[in-house]
CSV table of C-alpha atoms in Angstrom, one decimal:
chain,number,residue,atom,x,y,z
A,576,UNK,CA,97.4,78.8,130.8
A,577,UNK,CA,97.1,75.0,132.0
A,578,UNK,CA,99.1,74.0,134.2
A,579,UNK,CA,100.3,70.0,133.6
A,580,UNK,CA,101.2,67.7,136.0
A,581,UNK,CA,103.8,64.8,134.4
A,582,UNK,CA,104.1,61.8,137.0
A,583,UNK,CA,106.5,58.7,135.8
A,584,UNK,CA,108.0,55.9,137.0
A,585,UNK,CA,111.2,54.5,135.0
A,586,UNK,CA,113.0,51.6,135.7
A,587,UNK,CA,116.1,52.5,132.7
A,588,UNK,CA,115.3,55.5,131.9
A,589,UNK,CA,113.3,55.0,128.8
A,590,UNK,CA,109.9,56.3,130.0
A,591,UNK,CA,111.6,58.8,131.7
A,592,UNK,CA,113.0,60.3,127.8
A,593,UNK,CA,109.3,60.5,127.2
A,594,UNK,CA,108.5,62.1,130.0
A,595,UNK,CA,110.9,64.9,129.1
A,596,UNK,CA,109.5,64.5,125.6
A,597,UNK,CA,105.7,64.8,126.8
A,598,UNK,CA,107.0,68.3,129.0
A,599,UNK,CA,108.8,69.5,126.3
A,600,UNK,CA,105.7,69.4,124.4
A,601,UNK,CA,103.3,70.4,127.0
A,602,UNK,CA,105.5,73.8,127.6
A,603,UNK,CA,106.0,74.5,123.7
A,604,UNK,CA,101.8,74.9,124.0
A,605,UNK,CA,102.2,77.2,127.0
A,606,UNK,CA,101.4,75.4,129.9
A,607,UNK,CA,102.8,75.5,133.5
A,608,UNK,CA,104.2,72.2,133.9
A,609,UNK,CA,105.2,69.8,136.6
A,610,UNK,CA,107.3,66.8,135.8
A,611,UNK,CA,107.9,64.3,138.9
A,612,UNK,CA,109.2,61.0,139.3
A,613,UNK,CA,105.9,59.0,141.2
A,614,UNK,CA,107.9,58.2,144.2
A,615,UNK,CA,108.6,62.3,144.4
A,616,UNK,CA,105.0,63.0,144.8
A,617,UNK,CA,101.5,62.5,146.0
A,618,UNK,CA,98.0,61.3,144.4
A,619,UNK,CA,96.1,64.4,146.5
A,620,UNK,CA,98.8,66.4,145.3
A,621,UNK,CA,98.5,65.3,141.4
A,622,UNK,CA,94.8,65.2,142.0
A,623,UNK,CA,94.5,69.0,142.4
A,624,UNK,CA,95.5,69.3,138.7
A,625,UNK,CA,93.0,69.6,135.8
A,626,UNK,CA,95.3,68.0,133.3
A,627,UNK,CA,97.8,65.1,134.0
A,628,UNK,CA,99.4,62.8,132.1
A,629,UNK,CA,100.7,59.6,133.4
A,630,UNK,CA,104.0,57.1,132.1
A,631,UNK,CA,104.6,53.6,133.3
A,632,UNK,CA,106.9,51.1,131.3
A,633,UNK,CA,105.0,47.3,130.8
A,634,UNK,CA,106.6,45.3,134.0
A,635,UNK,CA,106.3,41.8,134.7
A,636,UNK,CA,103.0,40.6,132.8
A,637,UNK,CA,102.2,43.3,131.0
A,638,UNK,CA,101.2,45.0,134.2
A,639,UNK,CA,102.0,48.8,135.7
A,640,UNK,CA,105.1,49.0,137.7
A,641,UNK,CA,103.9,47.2,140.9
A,642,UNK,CA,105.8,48.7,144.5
A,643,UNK,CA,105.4,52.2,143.3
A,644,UNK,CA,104.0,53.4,140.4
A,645,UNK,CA,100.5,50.5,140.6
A,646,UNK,CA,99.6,52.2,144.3
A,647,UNK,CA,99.8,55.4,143.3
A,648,UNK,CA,97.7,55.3,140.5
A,649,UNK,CA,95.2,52.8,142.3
A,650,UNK,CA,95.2,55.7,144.6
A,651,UNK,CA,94.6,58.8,142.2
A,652,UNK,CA,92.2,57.0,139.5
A,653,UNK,CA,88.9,57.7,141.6
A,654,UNK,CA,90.3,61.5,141.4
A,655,UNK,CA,90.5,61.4,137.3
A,656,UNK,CA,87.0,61.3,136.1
A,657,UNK,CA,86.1,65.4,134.3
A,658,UNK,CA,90.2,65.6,134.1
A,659,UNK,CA,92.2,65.6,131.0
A,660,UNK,CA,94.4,62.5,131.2
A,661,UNK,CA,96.7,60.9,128.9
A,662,UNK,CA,99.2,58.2,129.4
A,663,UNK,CA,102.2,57.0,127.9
A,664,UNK,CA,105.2,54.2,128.8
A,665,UNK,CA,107.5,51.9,126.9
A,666,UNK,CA,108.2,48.1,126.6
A,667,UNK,CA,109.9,45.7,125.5
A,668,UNK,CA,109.0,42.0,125.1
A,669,UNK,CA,105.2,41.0,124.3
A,670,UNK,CA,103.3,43.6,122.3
A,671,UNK,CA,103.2,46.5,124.8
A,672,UNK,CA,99.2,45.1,125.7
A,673,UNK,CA,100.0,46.8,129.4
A,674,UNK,CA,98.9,50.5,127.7
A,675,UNK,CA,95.6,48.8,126.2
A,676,UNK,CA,95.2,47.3,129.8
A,677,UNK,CA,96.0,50.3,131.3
A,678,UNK,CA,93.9,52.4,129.0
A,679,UNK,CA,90.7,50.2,129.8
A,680,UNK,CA,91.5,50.3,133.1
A,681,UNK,CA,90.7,54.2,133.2
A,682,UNK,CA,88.0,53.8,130.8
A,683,UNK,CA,86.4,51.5,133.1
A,684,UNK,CA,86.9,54.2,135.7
A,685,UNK,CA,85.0,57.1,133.7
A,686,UNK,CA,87.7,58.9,132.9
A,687,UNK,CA,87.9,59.2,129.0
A,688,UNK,CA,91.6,60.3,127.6
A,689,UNK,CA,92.3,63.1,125.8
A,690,UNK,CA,94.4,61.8,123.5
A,691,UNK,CA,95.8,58.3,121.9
A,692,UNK,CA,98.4,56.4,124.3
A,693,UNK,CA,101.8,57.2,123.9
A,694,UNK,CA,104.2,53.8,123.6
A,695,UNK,CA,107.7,52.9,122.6
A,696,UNK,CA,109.8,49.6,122.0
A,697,UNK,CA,112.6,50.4,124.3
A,698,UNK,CA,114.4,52.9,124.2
A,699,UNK,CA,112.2,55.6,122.1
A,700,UNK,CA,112.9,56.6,118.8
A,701,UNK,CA,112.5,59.8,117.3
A,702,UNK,CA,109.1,58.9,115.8
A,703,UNK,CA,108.1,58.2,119.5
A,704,UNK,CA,110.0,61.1,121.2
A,705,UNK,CA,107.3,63.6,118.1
A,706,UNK,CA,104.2,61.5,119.9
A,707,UNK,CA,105.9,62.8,123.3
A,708,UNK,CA,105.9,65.8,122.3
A,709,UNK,CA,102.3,65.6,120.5
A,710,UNK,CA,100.8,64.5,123.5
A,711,UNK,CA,102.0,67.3,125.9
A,712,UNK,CA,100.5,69.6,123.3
A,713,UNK,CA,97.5,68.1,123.0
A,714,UNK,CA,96.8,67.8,126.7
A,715,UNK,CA,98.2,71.2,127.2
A,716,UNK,CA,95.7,72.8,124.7
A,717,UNK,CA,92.9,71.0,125.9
């Protein structure tokens, strides 16, 4: 059974219906999950996991949430090369570029993700809530 570390940071609580979304699916599959707001936990302690998966709304410039969520991650990406990753977050002005950004970010890193990047206009729909869902699973199973 994997066990899957879910780390978030919501400002309105939009990424933080994914993240339900993304355990839901990631428990349907079997796994052992652990769902924590970023300011709840640690890098070394997400690091220890084989399978994470990440949410961050777009903030600002199409950036990652900058006083907690940015530092953390900054922190935990040299930990995320051999694990299976994904990510996911919602927007909503610009096009949501921040998860293409972010995406190349951990590519440039080594880390290659495990499955598509999971985004939603606002708050998310049901069509976004199924990718949730689909993405827990995936990482779950793989």
């Amino acid at each position: 059974m994997a066990k899957v570390a879910i780390v978030y940071w919501s400002g309105s609580g939009n990424t933080e219906a994914m993240a339900q979304a993304v355990e839901e699916g990631a428990k349907a599959a079997g796994a052992e999950t652990t769902l924590s707001f970023v300011s709840d936990t640690s890098a070394a302690d997400i690091a220890a996991y084989d399978h994470i998966i990440l949410g961050c709304p777009a903030m600002g410039n199409e950036d990652l949430e900058e006083y907690e969520f940015e530092p953390f991650f900054a922190e935990l990406l040299p930990n995320l090369p051999g694990k299976v990753v994904g990510i996911f977050g919602s927007y909503a002005w610009n096009q949501g570029d921040w998860i293409e950004n972010w995406k190349q970010r951990l590519e440039d890193a080594g880390v290659k993700l495990a499955a598509d990047p999971v985004k939603a206009y606002s708050y998310p729909d049901d069509e976004a809530l199924s990718a949730c869902k689909a993405l827990g699973e995936t990482i779950a199973n793989a």
